[in-house]
């Protein structure tokens, strides 16, 4: 998935860094990780919709590694294998987001706040995916207006992974 995703988000990352007048390769790598994490969060939270359309953009090798098949996932029913798959994808996504956070120290304050807010919102969505009490397939992760505002306010302060 990352091999397919990196060139696509890399172009956007380079444009963002050019606007921020940053040319360091470390900043580019961090922003690519952050962008890949944000895309994966979107794919994960939209998974029930994608499955209804017969698509799954998440890595199927991870699904097979956890002992499940695409047919089982398409049924949108929780099982230990499906839950392990969702947990592994969510933790991998969180790792990508956290590894991209240092870019916030390398860009302007406005862009840094926006990136931090996006990461905070993504963490809240991933918490909902990881919550065993929540039926991910019947109630996909969403944020309330107050949660969005709390992320926007929290983004004014540094976020540490």
PDB file of C-alpha atoms in Angstrom:
ATOM      1  CA  UNK A   1       0.000   0.000   0.000  1.00  0.00           C
ATOM      2  CA  UNK A   2       2.746   2.443   0.920  1.00  0.00           C
ATOM      3  CA  UNK A   3       4.593   1.741  -2.321  1.00  0.00           C
ATOM      4  CA  UNK A   4       1.479   2.845  -4.211  1.00  0.00           C
ATOM      5  CA  UNK A   5       0.638   5.700  -1.852  1.00  0.00           C
ATOM      6  CA  UNK A   6       4.026   7.373  -1.300  1.00  0.00           C
ATOM      7  CA  UNK A   7       4.514   8.772  -4.835  1.00  0.00           C
ATOM      8  CA  UNK A   8       1.019  10.254  -4.764  1.00  0.00           C
ATOM      9  CA  UNK A   9       1.308  11.918  -1.371  1.00  0.00           C
ATOM     10  CA  UNK A  10       4.951  12.761  -2.034  1.00  0.00           C
ATOM     11  CA  UNK A  11       3.979  15.200  -4.771  1.00  0.00           C
ATOM     12  CA  UNK A  12       1.527  16.946  -2.465  1.00  0.00           C
ATOM     13  CA  UNK A  13       4.088  16.936   0.368  1.00  0.00           C
ATOM     14  CA  UNK A  14       6.692  18.597  -1.832  1.00  0.00           C
ATOM     15  CA  UNK A  15       4.169  21.271  -2.847  1.00  0.00           C
ATOM     16  CA  UNK A  16       3.274  21.972   0.794  1.00  0.00           C
ATOM     17  CA  UNK A  17       6.942  22.205   1.765  1.00  0.00           C
ATOM     18  CA  UNK A  18       7.651  24.479  -1.207  1.00  0.00           C
ATOM     19  CA  UNK A  19       4.896  26.784   0.014  1.00  0.00           C
ATOM     20  CA  UNK A  20       6.455  26.657   3.473  1.00  0.00           C
ATOM     21  CA  UNK A  21       9.854  27.335   1.831  1.00  0.00           C
ATOM     22  CA  UNK A  22      11.400  24.189   3.297  1.00  0.00           C
ATOM     23  CA  UNK A  23      13.679  21.971   1.248  1.00  0.00           C
ATOM     24  CA  UNK A  24      15.041  19.471   3.824  1.00  0.00           C
ATOM     25  CA  UNK A  25      14.658  15.818   2.892  1.00  0.00           C
ATOM     26  CA  UNK A  26      13.890  14.938   6.521  1.00  0.00           C
ATOM     27  CA  UNK A  27      10.902  17.295   6.487  1.00  0.00           C
ATOM     28  CA  UNK A  28       9.733  15.713   3.234  1.00  0.00           C
ATOM     29  CA  UNK A  29       9.973  12.193   4.687  1.00  0.00           C
ATOM     30  CA  UNK A  30       8.099  13.255   7.838  1.00  0.00           C
ATOM     31  CA  UNK A  31       5.363  14.946   5.824  1.00  0.00           C
ATOM     32  CA  UNK A  32       5.045  11.885   3.558  1.00  0.00           C
ATOM     33  CA  UNK A  33       4.561   9.675   6.622  1.00  0.00           C
ATOM     34  CA  UNK A  34       1.988  12.093   7.993  1.00  0.00           C
ATOM     35  CA  UNK A  35       0.137  12.256   4.674  1.00  0.00           C
ATOM     36  CA  UNK A  36       0.148   8.454   4.301  1.00  0.00           C
ATOM     37  CA  UNK A  37      -1.233   8.175   7.829  1.00  0.00           C
ATOM     38  CA  UNK A  38      -4.016  10.649   7.056  1.00  0.00           C
ATOM     39  CA  UNK A  39      -4.986   8.741   3.907  1.00  0.00           C
ATOM     40  CA  UNK A  40      -5.009   5.450   5.816  1.00  0.00           C
ATOM     41  CA  UNK A  41      -7.234   6.976   8.506  1.00  0.00           C
ATOM     42  CA  UNK A  42      -9.683   8.011   5.802  1.00  0.00           C
ATOM     43  CA  UNK A  43      -9.605   4.573   4.170  1.00  0.00           C
ATOM     44  CA  UNK A  44     -10.081   2.900   7.542  1.00  0.00           C
ATOM     45  CA  UNK A  45     -12.974   5.095   8.654  1.00  0.00           C
ATOM     46  CA  UNK A  46     -14.645   4.699   5.243  1.00  0.00           C
ATOM     47  CA  UNK A  47     -14.064   0.934   5.150  1.00  0.00           C
ATOM     48  CA  UNK A  48     -17.751  -0.004   5.647  1.00  0.00           C
ATOM     49  CA  UNK A  49     -18.694   2.208   2.671  1.00  0.00           C
ATOM     50  CA  UNK A  50     -15.906   0.779   0.525  1.00  0.00           C
ATOM     51  CA  UNK A  51     -16.874  -2.777   1.431  1.00  0.00           C
ATOM     52  CA  UNK A  52     -20.490  -2.072   0.439  1.00  0.00           C
ATOM     53  CA  UNK A  53     -19.139  -1.072  -2.984  1.00  0.00           C
ATOM     54  CA  UNK A  54     -16.973  -4.203  -3.169  1.00  0.00           C
ATOM     55  CA  UNK A  55     -13.658  -2.377  -2.592  1.00  0.00           C
ATOM     56  CA  UNK A  56     -10.974  -2.572   0.049  1.00  0.00           C
ATOM     57  CA  UNK A  57      -7.977  -0.269  -0.218  1.00  0.00           C
ATOM     58  CA  UNK A  58      -6.274  -1.598   2.894  1.00  0.00           C
ATOM     59  CA  UNK A  59      -3.504  -4.229   2.609  1.00  0.00           C
ATOM     60  CA  UNK A  60      -5.077  -7.623   2.052  1.00  0.00           C
ATOM     61  CA  UNK A  61      -1.829  -9.420   2.953  1.00  0.00           C
ATOM     62  CA  UNK A  62      -2.306  -8.124   6.517  1.00  0.00           C
ATOM     63  CA  UNK A  63      -5.863  -9.466   6.436  1.00  0.00           C
ATOM     64  CA  UNK A  64      -4.622 -12.908   5.351  1.00  0.00           C
ATOM     65  CA  UNK A  65      -1.805 -12.784   7.922  1.00  0.00           C
ATOM     66  CA  UNK A  66      -4.458 -12.388  10.635  1.00  0.00           C
ATOM     67  CA  UNK A  67      -6.318 -15.453   9.342  1.00  0.00           C
ATOM     68  CA  UNK A  68      -9.236 -13.720   7.650  1.00  0.00           C
ATOM     69  CA  UNK A  69     -10.345 -13.428   4.049  1.00  0.00           C
ATOM     70  CA  UNK A  70     -11.817 -10.641   1.975  1.00  0.00           C
ATOM     71  CA  UNK A  71     -15.139 -12.493   1.969  1.00  0.00           C
ATOM     72  CA  UNK A  72     -15.219 -12.471   5.769  1.00  0.00           C
ATOM     73  CA  UNK A  73     -14.351  -8.783   5.853  1.00  0.00           C
ATOM     74  CA  UNK A  74     -17.037  -7.996   3.256  1.00  0.00           C
ATOM     75  CA  UNK A  75     -19.650  -9.526   5.570  1.00  0.00           C
ATOM     76  CA  UNK A  76     -18.928  -6.672   8.023  1.00  0.00           C
ATOM     77  CA  UNK A  77     -19.144  -8.961  11.027  1.00  0.00           C
ATOM     78  CA  UNK A  78     -16.665  -8.813  13.892  1.00  0.00           C
ATOM     79  CA  UNK A  79     -14.516 -11.834  14.577  1.00  0.00           C
ATOM     80  CA  UNK A  80     -11.209 -12.161  16.407  1.00  0.00           C
ATOM     81  CA  UNK A  81      -9.398 -12.242  13.041  1.00  0.00           C
ATOM     82  CA  UNK A  82     -11.159  -9.145  11.686  1.00  0.00           C
ATOM     83  CA  UNK A  83     -10.612  -7.294  14.964  1.00  0.00           C
ATOM     84  CA  UNK A  84      -6.907  -8.209  14.892  1.00  0.00           C
ATOM     85  CA  UNK A  85      -6.705  -6.891  11.310  1.00  0.00           C
ATOM     86  CA  UNK A  86      -8.407  -3.597  12.234  1.00  0.00           C
ATOM     87  CA  UNK A  87      -6.183  -3.224  15.296  1.00  0.00           C
ATOM     88  CA  UNK A  88      -2.996  -3.852  13.308  1.00  0.00           C
ATOM     89  CA  UNK A  89      -3.988  -1.341  10.612  1.00  0.00           C
ATOM     90  CA  UNK A  90      -5.007   1.258  13.225  1.00  0.00           C
ATOM     91  CA  UNK A  91      -1.736   0.892  15.156  1.00  0.00           C
ATOM     92  CA  UNK A  92       0.309   1.022  11.946  1.00  0.00           C
ATOM     93  CA  UNK A  93      -1.563   4.166  10.926  1.00  0.00           C
ATOM     94  CA  UNK A  94      -0.958   5.746  14.328  1.00  0.00           C
ATOM     95  CA  UNK A  95       2.761   4.981  13.966  1.00  0.00           C
ATOM     96  CA  UNK A  96       2.838   6.744  10.590  1.00  0.00           C
ATOM     97  CA  UNK A  97       1.018   9.773  12.010  1.00  0.00           C
ATOM     98  CA  UNK A  98       3.347   9.976  15.000  1.00  0.00           C
ATOM     99  CA  UNK A  99       6.465   9.613  12.864  1.00  0.00           C
ATOM    100  CA  UNK A 100       5.249  12.535  10.764  1.00  0.00           C
ATOM    101  CA  UNK A 101       4.625  14.873  13.692  1.00  0.00           C
ATOM    102  CA  UNK A 102       8.169  16.327  13.769  1.00  0.00           C
ATOM    103  CA  UNK A 103       7.391  18.160  10.532  1.00  0.00           C
ATOM    104  CA  UNK A 104       5.288  20.539  12.637  1.00  0.00           C
ATOM    105  CA  UNK A 105       8.534  21.919  14.059  1.00  0.00           C
ATOM    106  CA  UNK A 106       9.862  22.586  10.564  1.00  0.00           C
ATOM    107  CA  UNK A 107       7.012  24.592   9.044  1.00  0.00           C
ATOM    108  CA  UNK A 108       5.233  27.835   9.860  1.00  0.00           C
ATOM    109  CA  UNK A 109       2.928  28.115  12.847  1.00  0.00           C
ATOM    110  CA  UNK A 110      -0.336  28.180  10.890  1.00  0.00           C
ATOM    111  CA  UNK A 111       0.518  25.098   8.860  1.00  0.00           C
ATOM    112  CA  UNK A 112       1.848  23.384  11.987  1.00  0.00           C
ATOM    113  CA  UNK A 113      -1.451  24.017  13.819  1.00  0.00           C
ATOM    114  CA  UNK A 114      -3.413  22.596  10.903  1.00  0.00           C
ATOM    115  CA  UNK A 115      -1.247  19.496  10.745  1.00  0.00           C
ATOM    116  CA  UNK A 116      -1.408  18.996  14.519  1.00  0.00           C
ATOM    117  CA  UNK A 117      -5.209  19.350  14.453  1.00  0.00           C
ATOM    118  CA  UNK A 118      -5.404  16.752  11.668  1.00  0.00           C
ATOM    119  CA  UNK A 119      -3.258  14.337  13.659  1.00  0.00           C
ATOM    120  CA  UNK A 120      -5.313  14.878  16.816  1.00  0.00           C
ATOM    121  CA  UNK A 121      -8.574  14.283  14.915  1.00  0.00           C
ATOM    122  CA  UNK A 122      -7.077  11.166  13.354  1.00  0.00           C
ATOM    123  CA  UNK A 123      -6.032   9.843  16.773  1.00  0.00           C
ATOM    124  CA  UNK A 124      -9.580  10.276  18.043  1.00  0.00           C
ATOM    125  CA  UNK A 125     -10.950   8.394  15.021  1.00  0.00           C
ATOM    126  CA  UNK A 126      -8.418   5.599  15.528  1.00  0.00           C
ATOM    127  CA  UNK A 127      -9.430   5.345  19.203  1.00  0.00           C
ATOM    128  CA  UNK A 128     -12.972   4.658  18.017  1.00  0.00           C
ATOM    129  CA  UNK A 129     -11.709   1.967  15.629  1.00  0.00           C
ATOM    130  CA  UNK A 130      -9.753   0.329  18.468  1.00  0.00           C
ATOM    131  CA  UNK A 131     -12.649   0.494  20.953  1.00  0.00           C
ATOM    132  CA  UNK A 132     -13.912  -3.094  21.392  1.00  0.00           C
ATOM    133  CA  UNK A 133     -17.271  -1.808  22.688  1.00  0.00           C
ATOM    134  CA  UNK A 134     -18.020  -0.008  19.431  1.00  0.00           C
ATOM    135  CA  UNK A 135     -19.367  -1.829  16.382  1.00  0.00           C
ATOM    136  CA  UNK A 136     -17.083  -0.403  13.733  1.00  0.00           C
ATOM    137  CA  UNK A 137     -19.187  -1.725  10.857  1.00  0.00           C
ATOM    138  CA  UNK A 138     -22.575  -0.476  12.092  1.00  0.00           C
ATOM    139  CA  UNK A 139     -21.315   2.841  13.491  1.00  0.00           C
ATOM    140  CA  UNK A 140     -18.251   4.009  11.572  1.00  0.00           C
ATOM    141  CA  UNK A 141     -15.994   6.438  13.432  1.00  0.00           C
ATOM    142  CA  UNK A 142     -17.101  10.068  13.366  1.00  0.00           C
ATOM    143  CA  UNK A 143     -16.215  13.122  15.417  1.00  0.00           C
ATOM    144  CA  UNK A 144     -18.696  15.424  17.063  1.00  0.00           C
ATOM    145  CA  UNK A 145     -18.414  19.167  16.678  1.00  0.00           C
ATOM    146  CA  UNK A 146     -17.087  19.474  20.234  1.00  0.00           C
ATOM    147  CA  UNK A 147     -14.392  16.882  19.527  1.00  0.00           C
ATOM    148  CA  UNK A 148     -13.342  18.777  16.408  1.00  0.00           C
ATOM    149  CA  UNK A 149     -13.168  22.035  18.373  1.00  0.00           C
ATOM    150  CA  UNK A 150     -11.144  20.415  21.144  1.00  0.00           C
ATOM    151  CA  UNK A 151      -8.633  19.201  18.537  1.00  0.00           C
ATOM    152  CA  UNK A 152      -8.432  22.671  17.008  1.00  0.00           C
ATOM    153  CA  UNK A 153      -7.787  24.258  20.403  1.00  0.00           C
ATOM    154  CA  UNK A 154      -5.322  21.554  21.450  1.00  0.00           C
ATOM    155  CA  UNK A 155      -3.426  22.091  18.169  1.00  0.00           C
ATOM    156  CA  UNK A 156      -2.206  25.476  19.473  1.00  0.00           C
ATOM    157  CA  UNK A 157       0.159  23.562  21.744  1.00  0.00           C
ATOM    158  CA  UNK A 158       2.901  21.079  20.804  1.00  0.00           C
ATOM    159  CA  UNK A 159       1.828  17.478  20.390  1.00  0.00           C
ATOM    160  CA  UNK A 160       4.261  14.747  21.307  1.00  0.00           C
ATOM    161  CA  UNK A 161       3.956  11.225  19.927  1.00  0.00           C
TER     162      UNK A 161
END
